[in-house]
Tab-separated table of C-alpha atoms in Angstrom:
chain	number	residue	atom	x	y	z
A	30	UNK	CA	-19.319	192.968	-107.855
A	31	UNK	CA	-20.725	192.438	-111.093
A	32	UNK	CA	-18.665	190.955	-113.447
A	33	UNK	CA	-19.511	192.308	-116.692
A	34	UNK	CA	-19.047	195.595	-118.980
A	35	UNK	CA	-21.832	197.394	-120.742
A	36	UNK	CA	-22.207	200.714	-122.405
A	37	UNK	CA	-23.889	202.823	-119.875
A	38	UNK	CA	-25.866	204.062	-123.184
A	39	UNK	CA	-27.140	203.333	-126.688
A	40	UNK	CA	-29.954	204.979	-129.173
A	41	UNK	CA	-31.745	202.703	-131.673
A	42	UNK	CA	-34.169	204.126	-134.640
A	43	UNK	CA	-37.459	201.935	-134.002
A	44	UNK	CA	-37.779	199.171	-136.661
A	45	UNK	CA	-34.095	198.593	-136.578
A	46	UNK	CA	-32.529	195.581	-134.714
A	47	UNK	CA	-30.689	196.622	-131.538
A	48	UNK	CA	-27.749	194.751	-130.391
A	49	UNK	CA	-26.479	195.418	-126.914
A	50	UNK	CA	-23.102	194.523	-126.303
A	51	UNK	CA	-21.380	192.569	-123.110
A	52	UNK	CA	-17.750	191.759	-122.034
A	53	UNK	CA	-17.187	188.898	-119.678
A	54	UNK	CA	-13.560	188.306	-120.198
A	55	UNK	CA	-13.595	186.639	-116.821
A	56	UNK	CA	-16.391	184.122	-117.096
A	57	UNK	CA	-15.915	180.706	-116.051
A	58	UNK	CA	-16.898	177.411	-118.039
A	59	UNK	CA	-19.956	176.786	-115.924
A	60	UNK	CA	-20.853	180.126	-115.689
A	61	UNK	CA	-24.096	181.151	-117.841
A	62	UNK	CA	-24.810	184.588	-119.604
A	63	UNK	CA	-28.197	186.320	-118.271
A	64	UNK	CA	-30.225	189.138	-119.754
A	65	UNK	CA	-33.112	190.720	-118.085
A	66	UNK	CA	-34.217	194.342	-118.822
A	67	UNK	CA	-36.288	197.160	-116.405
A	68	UNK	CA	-38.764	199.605	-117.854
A	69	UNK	CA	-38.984	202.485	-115.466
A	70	UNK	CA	-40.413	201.896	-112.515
A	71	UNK	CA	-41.017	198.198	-112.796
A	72	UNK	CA	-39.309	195.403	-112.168
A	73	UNK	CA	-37.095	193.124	-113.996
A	74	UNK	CA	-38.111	191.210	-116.894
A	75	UNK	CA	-36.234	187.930	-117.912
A	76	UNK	CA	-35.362	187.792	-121.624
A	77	UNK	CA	-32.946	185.150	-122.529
A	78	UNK	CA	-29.889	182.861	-121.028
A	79	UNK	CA	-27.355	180.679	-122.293
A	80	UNK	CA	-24.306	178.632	-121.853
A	81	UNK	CA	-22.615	178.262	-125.146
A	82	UNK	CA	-24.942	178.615	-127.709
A	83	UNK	CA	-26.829	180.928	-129.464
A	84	UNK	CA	-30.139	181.328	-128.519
A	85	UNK	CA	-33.155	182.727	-129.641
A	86	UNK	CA	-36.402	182.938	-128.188
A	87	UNK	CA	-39.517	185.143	-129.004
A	88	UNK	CA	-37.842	188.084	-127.491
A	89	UNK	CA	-34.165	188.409	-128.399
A	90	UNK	CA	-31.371	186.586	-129.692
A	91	UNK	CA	-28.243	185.862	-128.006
A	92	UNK	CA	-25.067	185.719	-129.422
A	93	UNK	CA	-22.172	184.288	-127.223
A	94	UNK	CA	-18.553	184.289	-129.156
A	95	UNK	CA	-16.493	180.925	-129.099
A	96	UNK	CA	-14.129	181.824	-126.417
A	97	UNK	CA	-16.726	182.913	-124.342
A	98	UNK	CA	-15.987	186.615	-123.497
A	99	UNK	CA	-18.621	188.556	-124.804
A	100	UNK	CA	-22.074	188.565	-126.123
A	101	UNK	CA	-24.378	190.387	-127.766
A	102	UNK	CA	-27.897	190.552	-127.070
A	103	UNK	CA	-30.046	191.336	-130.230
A	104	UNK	CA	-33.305	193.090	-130.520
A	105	UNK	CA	-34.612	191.902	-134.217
A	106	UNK	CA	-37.497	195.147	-134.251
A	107	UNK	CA	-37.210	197.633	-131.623
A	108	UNK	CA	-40.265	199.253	-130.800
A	109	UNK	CA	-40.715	202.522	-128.189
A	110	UNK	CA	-41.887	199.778	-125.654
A	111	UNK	CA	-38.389	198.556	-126.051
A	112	UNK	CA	-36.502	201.306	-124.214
A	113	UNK	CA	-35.368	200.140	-120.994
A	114	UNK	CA	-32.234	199.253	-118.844
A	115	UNK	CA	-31.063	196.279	-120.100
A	116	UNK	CA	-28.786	194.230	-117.638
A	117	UNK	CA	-26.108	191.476	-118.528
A	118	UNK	CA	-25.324	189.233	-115.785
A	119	UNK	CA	-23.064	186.469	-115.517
A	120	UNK	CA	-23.746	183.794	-112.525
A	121	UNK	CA	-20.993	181.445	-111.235
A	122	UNK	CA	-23.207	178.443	-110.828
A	123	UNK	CA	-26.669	176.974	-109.956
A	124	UNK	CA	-28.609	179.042	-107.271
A	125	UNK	CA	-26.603	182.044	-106.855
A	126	UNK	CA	-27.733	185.187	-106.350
A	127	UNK	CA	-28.047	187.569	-109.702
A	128	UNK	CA	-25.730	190.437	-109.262
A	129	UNK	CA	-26.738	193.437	-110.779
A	130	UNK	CA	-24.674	196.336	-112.833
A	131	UNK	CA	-25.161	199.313	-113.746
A	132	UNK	CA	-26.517	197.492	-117.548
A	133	UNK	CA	-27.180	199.638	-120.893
A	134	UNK	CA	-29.671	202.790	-121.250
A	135	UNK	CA	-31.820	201.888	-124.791
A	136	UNK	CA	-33.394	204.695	-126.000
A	137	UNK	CA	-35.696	203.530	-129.280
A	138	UNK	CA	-36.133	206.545	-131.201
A	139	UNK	CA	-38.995	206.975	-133.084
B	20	UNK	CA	-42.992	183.141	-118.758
B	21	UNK	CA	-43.705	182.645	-114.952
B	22	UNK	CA	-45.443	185.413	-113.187
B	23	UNK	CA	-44.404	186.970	-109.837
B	24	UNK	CA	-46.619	189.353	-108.051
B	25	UNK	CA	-46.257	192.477	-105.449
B	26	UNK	CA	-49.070	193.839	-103.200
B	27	UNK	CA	-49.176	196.719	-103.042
B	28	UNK	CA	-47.454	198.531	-106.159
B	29	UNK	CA	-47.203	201.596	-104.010
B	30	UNK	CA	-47.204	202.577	-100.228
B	31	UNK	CA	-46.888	206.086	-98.259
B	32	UNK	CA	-47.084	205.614	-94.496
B	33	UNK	CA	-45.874	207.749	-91.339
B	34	UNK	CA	-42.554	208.026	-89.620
B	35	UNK	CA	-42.436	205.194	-86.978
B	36	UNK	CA	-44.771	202.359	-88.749
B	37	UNK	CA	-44.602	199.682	-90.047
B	38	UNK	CA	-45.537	198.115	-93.712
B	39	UNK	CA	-45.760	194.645	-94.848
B	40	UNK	CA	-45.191	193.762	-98.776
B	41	UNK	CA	-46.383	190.490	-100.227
B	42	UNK	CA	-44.602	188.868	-103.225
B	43	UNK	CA	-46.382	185.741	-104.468
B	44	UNK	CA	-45.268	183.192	-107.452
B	45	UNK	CA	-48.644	183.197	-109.109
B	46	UNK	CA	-47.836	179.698	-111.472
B	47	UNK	CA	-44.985	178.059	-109.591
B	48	UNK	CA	-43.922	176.912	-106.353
B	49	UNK	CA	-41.238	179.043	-105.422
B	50	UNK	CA	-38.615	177.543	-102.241
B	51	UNK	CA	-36.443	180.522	-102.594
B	52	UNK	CA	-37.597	184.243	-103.314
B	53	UNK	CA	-35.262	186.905	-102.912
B	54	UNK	CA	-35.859	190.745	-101.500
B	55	UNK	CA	-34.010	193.868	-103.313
B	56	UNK	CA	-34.187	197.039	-102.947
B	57	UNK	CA	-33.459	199.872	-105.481
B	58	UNK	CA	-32.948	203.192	-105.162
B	59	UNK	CA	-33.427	206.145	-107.635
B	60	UNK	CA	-30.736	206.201	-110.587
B	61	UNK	CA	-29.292	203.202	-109.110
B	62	UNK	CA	-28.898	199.196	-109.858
B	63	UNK	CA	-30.843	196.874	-108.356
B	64	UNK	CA	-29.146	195.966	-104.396
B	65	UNK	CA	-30.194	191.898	-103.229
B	66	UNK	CA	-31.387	192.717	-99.408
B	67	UNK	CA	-32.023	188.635	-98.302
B	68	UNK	CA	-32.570	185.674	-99.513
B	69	UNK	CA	-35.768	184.165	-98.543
B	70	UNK	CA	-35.927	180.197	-97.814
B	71	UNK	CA	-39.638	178.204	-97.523
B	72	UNK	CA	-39.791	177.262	-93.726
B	73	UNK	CA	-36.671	178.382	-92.603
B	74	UNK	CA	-34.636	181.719	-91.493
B	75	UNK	CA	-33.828	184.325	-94.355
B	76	UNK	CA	-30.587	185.025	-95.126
B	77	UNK	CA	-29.513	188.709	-94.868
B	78	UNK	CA	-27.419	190.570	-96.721
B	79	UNK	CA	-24.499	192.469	-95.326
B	80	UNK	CA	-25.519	196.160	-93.960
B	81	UNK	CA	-29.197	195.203	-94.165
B	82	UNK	CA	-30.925	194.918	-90.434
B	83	UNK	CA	-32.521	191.999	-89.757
B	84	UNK	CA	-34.883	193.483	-86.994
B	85	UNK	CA	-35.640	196.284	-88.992
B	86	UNK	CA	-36.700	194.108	-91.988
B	87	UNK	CA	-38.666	191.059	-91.660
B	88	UNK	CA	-38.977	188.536	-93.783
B	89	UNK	CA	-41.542	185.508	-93.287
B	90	UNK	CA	-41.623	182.671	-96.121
B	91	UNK	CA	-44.745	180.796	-94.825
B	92	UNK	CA	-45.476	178.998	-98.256
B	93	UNK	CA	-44.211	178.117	-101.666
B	94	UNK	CA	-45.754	181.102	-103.114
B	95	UNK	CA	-45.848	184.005	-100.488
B	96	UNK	CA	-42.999	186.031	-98.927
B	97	UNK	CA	-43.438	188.775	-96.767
B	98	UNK	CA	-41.273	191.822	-96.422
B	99	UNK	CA	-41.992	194.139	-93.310
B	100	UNK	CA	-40.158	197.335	-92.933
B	101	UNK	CA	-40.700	198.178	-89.207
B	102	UNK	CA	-40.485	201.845	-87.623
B	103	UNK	CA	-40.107	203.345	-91.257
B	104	UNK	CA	-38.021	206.026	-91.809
B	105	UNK	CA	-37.912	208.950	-94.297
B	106	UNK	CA	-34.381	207.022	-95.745
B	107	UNK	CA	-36.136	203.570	-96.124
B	108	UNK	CA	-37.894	205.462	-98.962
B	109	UNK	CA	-37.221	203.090	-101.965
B	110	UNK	CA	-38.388	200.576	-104.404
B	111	UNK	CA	-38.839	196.998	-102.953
B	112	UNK	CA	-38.767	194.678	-105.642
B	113	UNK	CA	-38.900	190.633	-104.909
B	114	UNK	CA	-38.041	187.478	-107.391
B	115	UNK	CA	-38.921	183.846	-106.554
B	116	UNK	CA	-36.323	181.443	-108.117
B	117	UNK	CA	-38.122	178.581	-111.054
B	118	UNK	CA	-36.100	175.761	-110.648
B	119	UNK	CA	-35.486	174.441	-113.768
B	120	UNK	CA	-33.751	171.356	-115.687
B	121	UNK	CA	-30.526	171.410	-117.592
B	122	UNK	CA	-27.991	172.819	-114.825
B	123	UNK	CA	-29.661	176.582	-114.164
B	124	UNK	CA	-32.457	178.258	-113.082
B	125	UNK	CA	-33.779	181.649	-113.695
B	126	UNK	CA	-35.296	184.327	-111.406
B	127	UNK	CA	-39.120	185.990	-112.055
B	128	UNK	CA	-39.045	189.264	-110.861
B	129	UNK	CA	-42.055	191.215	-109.384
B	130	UNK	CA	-43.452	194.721	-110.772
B	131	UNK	CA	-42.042	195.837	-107.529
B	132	UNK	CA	-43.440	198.023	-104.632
B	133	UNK	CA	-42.939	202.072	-103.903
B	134	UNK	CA	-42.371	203.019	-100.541
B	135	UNK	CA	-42.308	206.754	-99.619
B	136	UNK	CA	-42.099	207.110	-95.879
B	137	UNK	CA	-42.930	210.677	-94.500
């Protein structure tokens, strides 16, 4: 079972930052935070990890809180290309399988 | 990012055959690739775990004769569906597993494969 909670749905305007939203009041200390996103009909793309820390890459940002719990995944400038299911996914430890929710509808609205 | 790839994106084949789907790691060895399977409206479900030179690992529910999985290399795995049937209708998607450095490792997914069986 997956072990995190995500809006089943969210609208951005395009242009605006999107930040997707992710409860894992469960997660252990050497569990990390995975996002990865699916345009229709495609398969997963990776978009960001961490442990801790922030991160940021040329993609997203992630924001983890201090106690661990939740995070926020943040789209700086949505675009249309941007609407997707995006999935949050926490793993227990090195090599385990990813274990996939239902994740977040974004619709980026022009 | 690393690039995973599916042949072919889409498939429609009888009642009673068989199709084979390649996933390759096109820019890194790959030891384990993995094999889901997702139908419409609906998350993504792991089907096996595929291991480089040894037996794959099957998920509960899914048929191991009925779904074959050969890992020859680093950078192929093969998924055959044998004796299709109309409910094996799906989308096959694969991943191969990057082994990285600092204590994780992320998964590459590929573009996935449609499989209508009539």
């Amino acid at each position: 079972d997956a072990k995190t909670t995500q809006p089943t749905s969210m609208d951005c305007a395009e242009g605006r930052a999107a930040n997707l939203p992710c409860n894992h009041s469960t997660i252990s200390g050497n569990e990390y935070v995975y996002w990865y996103r699916q345009i229709h009909s495609q398969g997963p793309q990776y978009i960001i990890h961490g442990l801790k820390n922030n991160e940021t890459n040329e993609m997203a940002s992630l924001i983890i809180t201090e106690d661990r719990k939740s995070s926020t995944l943040i789209l700086p400038h949505a675009t249309l290309r941007d609407t997707a299911v995006y999935y949050c996914i926490v793993r227990l430890f090195y090599g385990q399988n990813f274990v996939f929710g239902p994740g977040t509808r974004l619709s980026v609205l022009p | 990012g690393a690039v995973v790839s599916q042949h072919p994106s889409w498939v429609i084949c009888k009642s009673g055959t068989s199709v084979k789907i390649e996933c390759r790691s096109l820019d890194f060895q790959a030891t384990t690739m993995f094999w889901y399977r997702q139908f419409p409206k609906q998350s993504l479900m792991l089907m096996a775990t595929s291991n480089e030179g040894s037996k794959a690992t099957y998920e509960q529910g899914v048929e191991k004769d009925k779904f074959l999985i050969n890992h020859a290399s680093l950078t192929l795995s093969t998924l055959t569906v044998t004796s299709a049937h109309p409910e094996d209708s799906s989308f096959y998607i694969c991943s191969a597993r990057d082994d990285g450095t600092g204590g994780t490792d992320t998964q590459y997914f590929g573009p996935g494969t449609r499989l209508t069986v009539l």
